[in-house]
Amino acid sequence: MVRSEDPPRRQPTLDAVAELAGVSRSVASRVLNNAPHVSGVKREAVERAVRQLGYVPNPSARALATRQTGAAALVVSGEEPSIFADPFFAQVIVGASAALEEADLHLMLCLAASDRGRKRVEELLRCRGADGVMMMALREDDPLARMAEEADLPVVFGGRPVGSAPRWYVDVDNTGGAREATEYLLSRGRTRVAAICGRLDTEAGRARYRGYRDAMLVAGLDPFPPREGDFTEPSGAAVMAALLAEHPDLDGVFAASDNMGAGALRTLRATGRQVPADVAVVGFDDLGVARIADPPLTTVHQPITALGREMARMLVALVNGQDPTPLVLPTRLVIRSST
């Protein structure tokens, strides 16, 4: 009797090694290429899986993988280092760090507001000083957007840049959240509702004003012209003072950030207005300042930690050769005493 030959045995893949070891593909790749920043436990698990499966690395794949650095960069187009102490960015960093830690990637923080800072980022991208980059707080005509387009690295945006449509981004529903906030003020009988906008050279600033404007128009009311702050408490206080001088009869305010909402509350107290009896106020973010404000601030909750986490997860997917789709996270209204 003639026996047919057994079919040739398929060579085990890197994905199979990673699955057996219980690690990500990028971690398995770094172990095989003797790269740093891998824990001893995970290194032993990968080496054990290699022995069990009889895995033999592909020379071309090995050559490509040796370019990995074991790090991901978070680039913020801010104006000063203290931006990383802002509760918003602090929560983004917490979320991104946790997701990168799962993939055994270190987080690098880069501030890119000055020419010197932008040159450092450009060098990072040109020399592939990280496995991938996350970019946040970009403004209109920001040089970082051009650098991202030209980069030979995966780039994920936190929030969409003004005037461009990046392939990979994580954002929140800024327009929908602002619309819901304004609709709630209108449902409370407020008819003269003003908006304290964020920076209008950012997509978040523009989108939140659009949400406010849309709600006013649907209600048959004239939206106030945009009055721009910069998402900080002092700017909220200053814009609130200007609004009261021009419109002393206003009875509601949508502030495009909790910091600006807290500033508005400070000005309202200083001018003898009662909140919410005279003027109701809604913020955006749901930061700690909203809970400790006087009175506590009704606000739009955006999942900030999740924003950082999903940005990092998207970047890890790109580093591992996948092609994730953009993601927009939902918001929800948190009602407190300021309305």
CSV table of C-alpha atoms in Angstrom, one decimal:
chain,number,residue,atom,x,y,z
A,1,MET,CA,0.0,0.0,0.0
A,2,VAL,CA,1.3,3.4,-1.0
A,3,ARG,CA,1.1,6.0,1.8
A,4,SER,CA,0.5,9.6,0.8
A,5,GLU,CA,3.1,12.0,2.1
A,6,ASP,CA,2.0,14.2,5.0
A,7,PRO,CA,1.4,17.8,4.1
A,8,PRO,CA,4.3,20.1,4.9
A,9,ARG,CA,4.2,21.6,8.4
A,10,ARG,CA,3.5,25.3,8.4
A,11,GLN,CA,6.1,27.4,10.0
A,12,PRO,CA,5.0,29.0,13.3
A,13,THR,CA,4.4,32.8,13.1
A,14,LEU,CA,5.3,35.6,15.4
A,15,ASP,CA,1.6,36.1,16.1
A,16,ALA,CA,1.5,32.4,17.3
A,17,VAL,CA,4.5,33.1,19.6
A,18,ALA,CA,2.9,36.2,21.0
A,19,GLU,CA,-0.4,34.3,21.6
A,20,LEU,CA,1.2,31.4,23.3
A,21,ALA,CA,3.3,33.7,25.5
A,22,GLY,CA,0.3,35.9,26.4
A,23,VAL,CA,2.0,39.1,25.2
A,24,SER,CA,1.4,41.6,22.4
A,25,ARG,CA,3.1,41.1,19.0
A,26,SER,CA,5.3,44.1,19.6
A,27,VAL,CA,6.6,42.7,22.9
A,28,ALA,CA,7.4,39.4,21.3
A,29,SER,CA,9.2,41.2,18.5
A,30,ARG,CA,11.3,43.2,20.9
A,31,VAL,CA,12.3,40.0,22.9
A,32,LEU,CA,13.4,38.2,19.7
A,33,ASN,CA,15.5,41.2,18.7
A,34,ASN,CA,17.0,41.6,22.2
A,35,ALA,CA,15.5,45.1,22.6
A,36,PRO,CA,15.3,46.8,26.0
A,37,HIS,CA,12.2,47.7,28.0
A,38,VAL,CA,10.8,44.2,28.3
A,39,SER,CA,10.1,42.7,31.8
A,40,GLY,CA,11.9,39.5,32.7
A,41,VAL,CA,8.6,37.6,33.1
A,42,LYS,CA,7.5,38.5,29.6
A,43,ARG,CA,10.9,37.8,28.1
A,44,GLU,CA,10.9,34.3,29.7
A,45,ALA,CA,7.4,33.7,28.4
A,46,VAL,CA,8.3,34.6,24.8
A,47,GLU,CA,11.5,32.6,24.9
A,48,ARG,CA,9.6,29.6,26.2
A,49,ALA,CA,7.0,29.9,23.4
A,50,VAL,CA,9.8,30.1,20.8
A,51,ARG,CA,11.2,26.8,22.1
A,52,GLN,CA,7.8,25.1,22.2
A,53,LEU,CA,6.8,26.2,18.7
A,54,GLY,CA,10.2,25.9,17.1
A,55,TYR,CA,9.9,29.4,15.8
A,56,VAL,CA,12.6,30.7,13.4
A,57,PRO,CA,12.6,34.5,12.8
A,58,ASN,CA,12.3,35.7,9.3
A,59,PRO,CA,15.5,37.7,8.5
A,60,SER,CA,13.7,40.5,6.7
A,61,ALA,CA,11.2,40.9,9.5
A,62,ARG,CA,14.0,40.9,12.0
A,63,ALA,CA,15.7,43.7,10.2
A,64,LEU,CA,12.6,45.7,10.3
A,65,ALA,CA,11.8,45.0,13.9
A,66,THR,CA,15.2,46.1,15.1
A,67,ARG,CA,14.2,49.6,14.3
A,68,GLN,CA,11.8,49.6,17.2
A,69,THR,CA,12.6,51.8,20.1
A,70,GLY,CA,10.2,50.6,22.8
A,71,ALA,CA,8.8,54.1,23.2
A,72,ALA,CA,5.8,56.2,22.1
A,73,ALA,CA,5.7,60.0,22.1
A,74,LEU,CA,2.9,62.3,23.2
A,75,VAL,CA,3.4,65.6,21.5
A,76,VAL,CA,1.4,68.6,22.8
A,77,SER,CA,1.3,71.9,20.9
A,78,GLY,CA,1.1,73.9,24.2
A,79,GLU,CA,2.7,77.1,25.2
A,80,GLU,CA,4.5,76.2,28.4
A,81,PRO,CA,5.6,73.1,30.4
A,82,SER,CA,2.9,73.7,33.0
A,83,ILE,CA,0.4,72.5,30.4
A,84,PHE,CA,1.2,68.9,31.6
A,85,ALA,CA,0.0,69.9,35.1
A,86,ASP,CA,-3.4,70.9,33.6
A,87,PRO,CA,-6.0,68.3,35.0
A,88,PHE,CA,-7.1,67.6,31.4
A,89,PHE,CA,-3.7,66.6,30.1
A,90,ALA,CA,-2.9,64.9,33.4
A,91,GLN,CA,-5.9,62.6,32.8
A,92,VAL,CA,-4.9,62.0,29.1
A,93,ILE,CA,-1.4,61.0,30.3
A,94,VAL,CA,-2.8,58.6,32.9
A,95,GLY,CA,-4.9,56.8,30.2
A,96,ALA,CA,-2.1,56.7,27.6
A,97,SER,CA,0.5,55.5,30.1
A,98,ALA,CA,-1.8,52.6,31.2
A,99,ALA,CA,-2.4,51.4,27.7
A,100,LEU,CA,1.3,51.7,26.7
A,101,GLU,CA,2.4,49.9,29.8
A,102,GLU,CA,0.2,46.9,28.6
A,103,ALA,CA,2.2,46.9,25.4
A,104,ASP,CA,5.6,47.4,27.2
A,105,LEU,CA,6.0,50.8,25.5
A,106,HIS,CA,7.4,53.8,27.4
A,107,LEU,CA,5.8,57.2,27.2
A,108,MET,CA,7.8,60.2,26.1
A,109,LEU,CA,6.3,63.7,26.6
A,110,CYS,CA,7.2,66.5,24.1
A,111,LEU,CA,6.1,70.1,24.2
A,112,ALA,CA,6.1,71.7,20.8
A,113,ALA,CA,5.0,75.3,21.0
A,114,SER,CA,8.4,77.0,20.4
A,115,ASP,CA,10.6,76.7,17.3
A,116,ARG,CA,13.1,74.8,19.4
A,117,GLY,CA,10.4,72.4,20.6
A,118,ARG,CA,9.1,71.8,17.1
A,119,LYS,CA,12.6,71.1,15.8
A,120,ARG,CA,13.0,68.5,18.4
A,121,VAL,CA,9.8,66.9,17.4
A,122,GLU,CA,10.8,67.1,13.7
A,123,GLU,CA,14.1,65.3,14.5
A,124,LEU,CA,12.2,62.7,16.5
A,125,LEU,CA,10.0,61.9,13.5
A,126,ARG,CA,12.9,62.0,11.0
A,127,CYS,CA,15.2,59.8,13.0
A,128,ARG,CA,12.4,57.4,14.1
A,129,GLY,CA,13.2,58.2,17.7
A,130,ALA,CA,9.9,56.5,18.8
A,131,ASP,CA,7.8,53.7,17.5
A,132,GLY,CA,4.9,56.1,17.0
A,133,VAL,CA,3.5,59.5,18.0
A,134,MET,CA,0.3,60.9,19.5
A,135,MET,CA,-0.4,64.6,18.8
A,136,MET,CA,-2.7,66.9,20.7
A,137,ALA,CA,-3.8,70.5,21.0
A,138,LEU,CA,-3.0,71.4,17.4
A,139,ARG,CA,-4.1,74.8,16.1
A,140,GLU,CA,-5.0,76.1,12.7
A,141,ASP,CA,-2.0,76.0,10.4
A,142,ASP,CA,0.1,74.2,13.1
A,143,PRO,CA,3.5,73.1,11.6
A,144,LEU,CA,3.0,69.8,13.5
A,145,ALA,CA,0.2,68.8,11.1
A,146,ARG,CA,2.7,69.0,8.2
A,147,MET,CA,5.3,67.1,10.1
A,148,ALA,CA,2.7,64.4,10.8
A,149,GLU,CA,1.8,64.1,7.1
A,150,GLU,CA,5.5,63.7,6.1
A,151,ALA,CA,6.5,61.4,9.0
A,152,ASP,CA,7.6,57.8,8.3
A,153,LEU,CA,6.0,56.8,11.6
A,154,PRO,CA,2.4,56.0,12.8
A,155,VAL,CA,0.7,59.2,14.1
A,156,VAL,CA,-2.5,59.3,16.0
A,157,PHE,CA,-4.3,62.6,16.7
A,158,GLY,CA,-6.1,63.4,19.9
A,159,GLY,CA,-8.8,65.6,18.5
A,160,ARG,CA,-9.0,66.4,14.9
A,161,PRO,CA,-6.8,69.2,13.6
A,162,VAL,CA,-8.5,72.3,12.0
A,163,GLY,CA,-8.8,72.0,8.3
A,164,SER,CA,-7.5,68.4,7.8
A,165,ALA,CA,-8.9,64.9,7.9
A,166,PRO,CA,-6.2,62.6,9.5
A,167,ARG,CA,-6.4,58.9,8.9
A,168,TRP,CA,-6.2,58.0,12.6
A,169,TYR,CA,-7.6,60.0,15.4
A,170,VAL,CA,-9.6,59.7,18.7
A,171,ASP,CA,-12.0,62.6,19.5
A,172,VAL,CA,-15.0,63.3,21.6
A,173,ASP,CA,-18.4,64.5,20.5
A,174,ASN,CA,-17.7,68.2,21.1
A,175,THR,CA,-20.6,69.5,19.0
A,176,GLY,CA,-23.1,67.1,20.5
A,177,GLY,CA,-22.0,67.8,24.0
A,178,ALA,CA,-22.2,71.6,23.6
A,179,ARG,CA,-25.6,71.2,21.9
A,180,GLU,CA,-26.9,69.2,24.8
A,181,ALA,CA,-25.6,71.7,27.3
A,182,THR,CA,-27.3,74.6,25.6
A,183,GLU,CA,-30.5,72.7,25.2
A,184,TYR,CA,-30.6,72.0,28.9
A,185,LEU,CA,-30.2,75.7,29.7
A,186,LEU,CA,-33.0,76.5,27.3
A,187,SER,CA,-35.2,73.8,28.9
A,188,ARG,CA,-34.7,75.6,32.2
A,189,GLY,CA,-36.4,78.7,30.8
A,190,ARG,CA,-33.2,80.6,29.8
A,191,THR,CA,-33.6,82.6,26.6
A,192,ARG,CA,-30.6,85.0,26.7
A,193,VAL,CA,-27.8,82.4,26.7
A,194,ALA,CA,-24.3,83.4,25.8
A,195,ALA,CA,-21.2,81.3,25.0
A,196,ILE,CA,-17.7,81.6,26.3
A,197,CYS,CA,-15.8,79.9,23.5
A,198,GLY,CA,-12.5,78.1,23.7
A,199,ARG,CA,-9.7,79.0,21.2
A,200,LEU,CA,-11.3,79.3,17.8
A,201,ASP,CA,-8.1,78.2,16.1
A,202,THR,CA,-8.7,74.7,17.5
A,203,GLU,CA,-11.3,72.2,16.3
A,204,ALA,CA,-12.6,71.7,19.8
A,205,GLY,CA,-13.2,75.4,20.2
A,206,ARG,CA,-15.0,75.7,16.9
A,207,ALA,CA,-17.0,72.5,17.4
A,208,ARG,CA,-18.3,73.5,20.8
A,209,TYR,CA,-19.4,76.9,19.5
A,210,ARG,CA,-21.2,75.1,16.6
A,211,GLY,CA,-23.1,72.9,19.1
A,212,TYR,CA,-24.2,76.0,21.1
A,213,ARG,CA,-25.2,77.9,17.9
A,214,ASP,CA,-27.2,75.0,16.5
A,215,ALA,CA,-29.2,74.6,19.7
A,216,MET,CA,-30.0,78.3,19.8
A,217,LEU,CA,-31.1,78.4,16.1
A,218,VAL,CA,-33.3,75.3,16.5
A,219,ALA,CA,-35.0,77.0,19.4
A,220,GLY,CA,-35.6,80.1,17.3
A,221,LEU,CA,-33.2,82.2,19.3
A,222,ASP,CA,-30.3,84.4,18.0
A,223,PRO,CA,-26.9,83.0,19.2
A,224,PHE,CA,-24.5,85.4,20.7
A,225,PRO,CA,-21.4,86.1,18.6
A,226,PRO,CA,-18.5,84.0,19.7
A,227,ARG,CA,-16.4,85.5,22.6
A,228,GLU,CA,-13.1,83.7,22.8
A,229,GLY,CA,-11.3,82.5,25.8
A,230,ASP,CA,-8.3,80.1,26.0
A,231,PHE,CA,-9.8,77.4,28.1
A,232,THR,CA,-8.3,78.9,31.3
A,233,GLU,CA,-10.0,80.3,34.4
A,234,PRO,CA,-8.7,83.8,34.0
A,235,SER,CA,-10.0,84.0,30.4
A,236,GLY,CA,-13.4,82.8,31.5
A,237,ALA,CA,-13.6,85.5,34.2
A,238,ALA,CA,-12.5,88.2,31.7
A,239,VAL,CA,-15.0,87.1,29.0
A,240,MET,CA,-17.8,86.9,31.5
A,241,ALA,CA,-17.1,90.5,32.6
A,242,ALA,CA,-17.2,91.7,29.0
A,243,LEU,CA,-20.4,89.8,28.3
A,244,LEU,CA,-22.1,91.3,31.4
A,245,ALA,CA,-21.0,94.8,30.3
A,246,GLU,CA,-22.6,94.3,26.9
A,247,HIS,CA,-25.5,92.2,27.9
A,248,PRO,CA,-26.5,92.8,31.5
A,249,ASP,CA,-29.8,90.9,31.0
A,250,LEU,CA,-28.2,87.6,30.0
A,251,ASP,CA,-29.6,84.7,32.0
A,252,GLY,CA,-27.5,81.7,30.9
A,253,VAL,CA,-23.9,80.9,29.9
A,254,PHE,CA,-22.4,77.9,28.2
A,255,ALA,CA,-18.6,77.9,28.9
A,256,ALA,CA,-16.6,75.6,26.6
A,257,SER,CA,-14.4,74.4,29.5
A,258,ASP,CA,-14.8,73.9,33.2
A,259,ASN,CA,-11.9,76.2,33.9
A,260,MET,CA,-13.6,79.0,32.0
A,261,GLY,CA,-16.9,78.1,33.7
A,262,ALA,CA,-15.2,78.5,37.1
A,263,GLY,CA,-13.9,81.9,36.0
A,264,ALA,CA,-17.4,82.9,34.9
A,265,LEU,CA,-18.7,81.9,38.3
A,266,ARG,CA,-16.1,84.1,40.0
A,267,THR,CA,-17.1,87.1,37.9
A,268,LEU,CA,-20.8,86.5,38.5
A,269,ARG,CA,-20.2,86.5,42.3
A,270,ALA,CA,-18.1,89.6,42.1
A,271,THR,CA,-20.9,91.5,40.3
A,272,GLY,CA,-23.6,90.4,42.7
A,273,ARG,CA,-25.3,87.9,40.3
A,274,GLN,CA,-26.9,84.8,41.9
A,275,VAL,CA,-26.2,81.5,40.3
A,276,PRO,CA,-28.5,80.0,39.1
A,277,ALA,CA,-31.3,82.4,40.1
A,278,ASP,CA,-30.0,85.2,37.9
A,279,VAL,CA,-27.6,83.4,35.6
A,280,ALA,CA,-27.3,79.6,35.0
A,281,VAL,CA,-23.9,78.3,34.0
A,282,VAL,CA,-22.8,75.0,32.2
A,283,GLY,CA,-19.2,74.0,31.6
A,284,PHE,CA,-17.5,71.3,29.6
A,285,ASP,CA,-15.0,68.6,30.7
A,286,ASP,CA,-16.2,67.4,34.1
A,287,LEU,CA,-12.8,68.2,35.8
A,288,GLY,CA,-12.4,68.4,39.6
A,289,VAL,CA,-12.8,72.1,39.5
A,290,ALA,CA,-16.5,71.6,38.4
A,291,ARG,CA,-17.2,69.6,41.6
A,292,ILE,CA,-15.6,72.1,44.0
A,293,ALA,CA,-16.9,75.2,42.3
A,294,ASP,CA,-19.3,77.5,44.2
A,295,PRO,CA,-21.9,76.4,43.3
A,296,PRO,CA,-20.9,73.1,41.8
A,297,LEU,CA,-20.9,73.4,38.1
A,298,THR,CA,-23.3,71.5,35.8
A,299,THR,CA,-21.0,70.3,33.0
A,300,VAL,CA,-20.6,68.1,30.0
A,301,HIS,CA,-18.6,65.0,30.9
A,302,GLN,CA,-16.0,63.9,28.4
A,303,PRO,CA,-14.1,60.6,29.0
A,304,ILE,CA,-10.6,62.2,29.2
A,305,THR,CA,-8.8,59.2,30.6
A,306,ALA,CA,-10.4,57.0,27.9
A,307,LEU,CA,-9.3,59.5,25.3
A,308,GLY,CA,-5.7,59.0,26.3
A,309,ARG,CA,-6.1,55.2,26.6
A,310,GLU,CA,-7.8,54.9,23.2
A,311,MET,CA,-5.2,57.0,21.5
A,312,ALA,CA,-2.4,54.8,22.8
A,313,ARG,CA,-4.3,51.6,21.9
A,314,MET,CA,-4.8,52.9,18.4
A,315,LEU,CA,-1.1,53.7,18.2
A,316,VAL,CA,-0.1,50.2,19.4
A,317,ALA,CA,-2.4,48.7,16.8
A,318,LEU,CA,-0.6,50.7,14.1
A,319,VAL,CA,2.8,49.7,15.4
A,320,ASN,CA,1.7,46.1,15.2
A,321,GLY,CA,0.7,46.5,11.6
A,322,GLN,CA,-3.0,46.9,12.0
A,323,ASP,CA,-5.2,49.6,10.4
A,324,PRO,CA,-7.7,50.8,13.1
A,325,THR,CA,-10.6,53.1,12.3
A,326,PRO,CA,-11.0,56.6,13.8
A,327,LEU,CA,-13.0,56.8,17.1
A,328,VAL,CA,-15.3,59.5,18.5
A,329,LEU,CA,-16.2,59.0,22.2
A,330,PRO,CA,-19.6,60.1,23.6
A,331,THR,CA,-20.2,62.8,26.1
A,332,ARG,CA,-23.0,63.1,28.7
A,333,LEU,CA,-24.5,66.0,30.8
A,334,VAL,CA,-23.8,66.0,34.5
A,335,ILE,CA,-26.3,68.2,36.3
A,336,ARG,CA,-25.2,70.1,39.5
A,337,SER,CA,-26.3,73.3,41.3
A,338,SER,CA,-25.2,75.9,38.8
A,339,THR,CA,-28.3,75.4,36.7
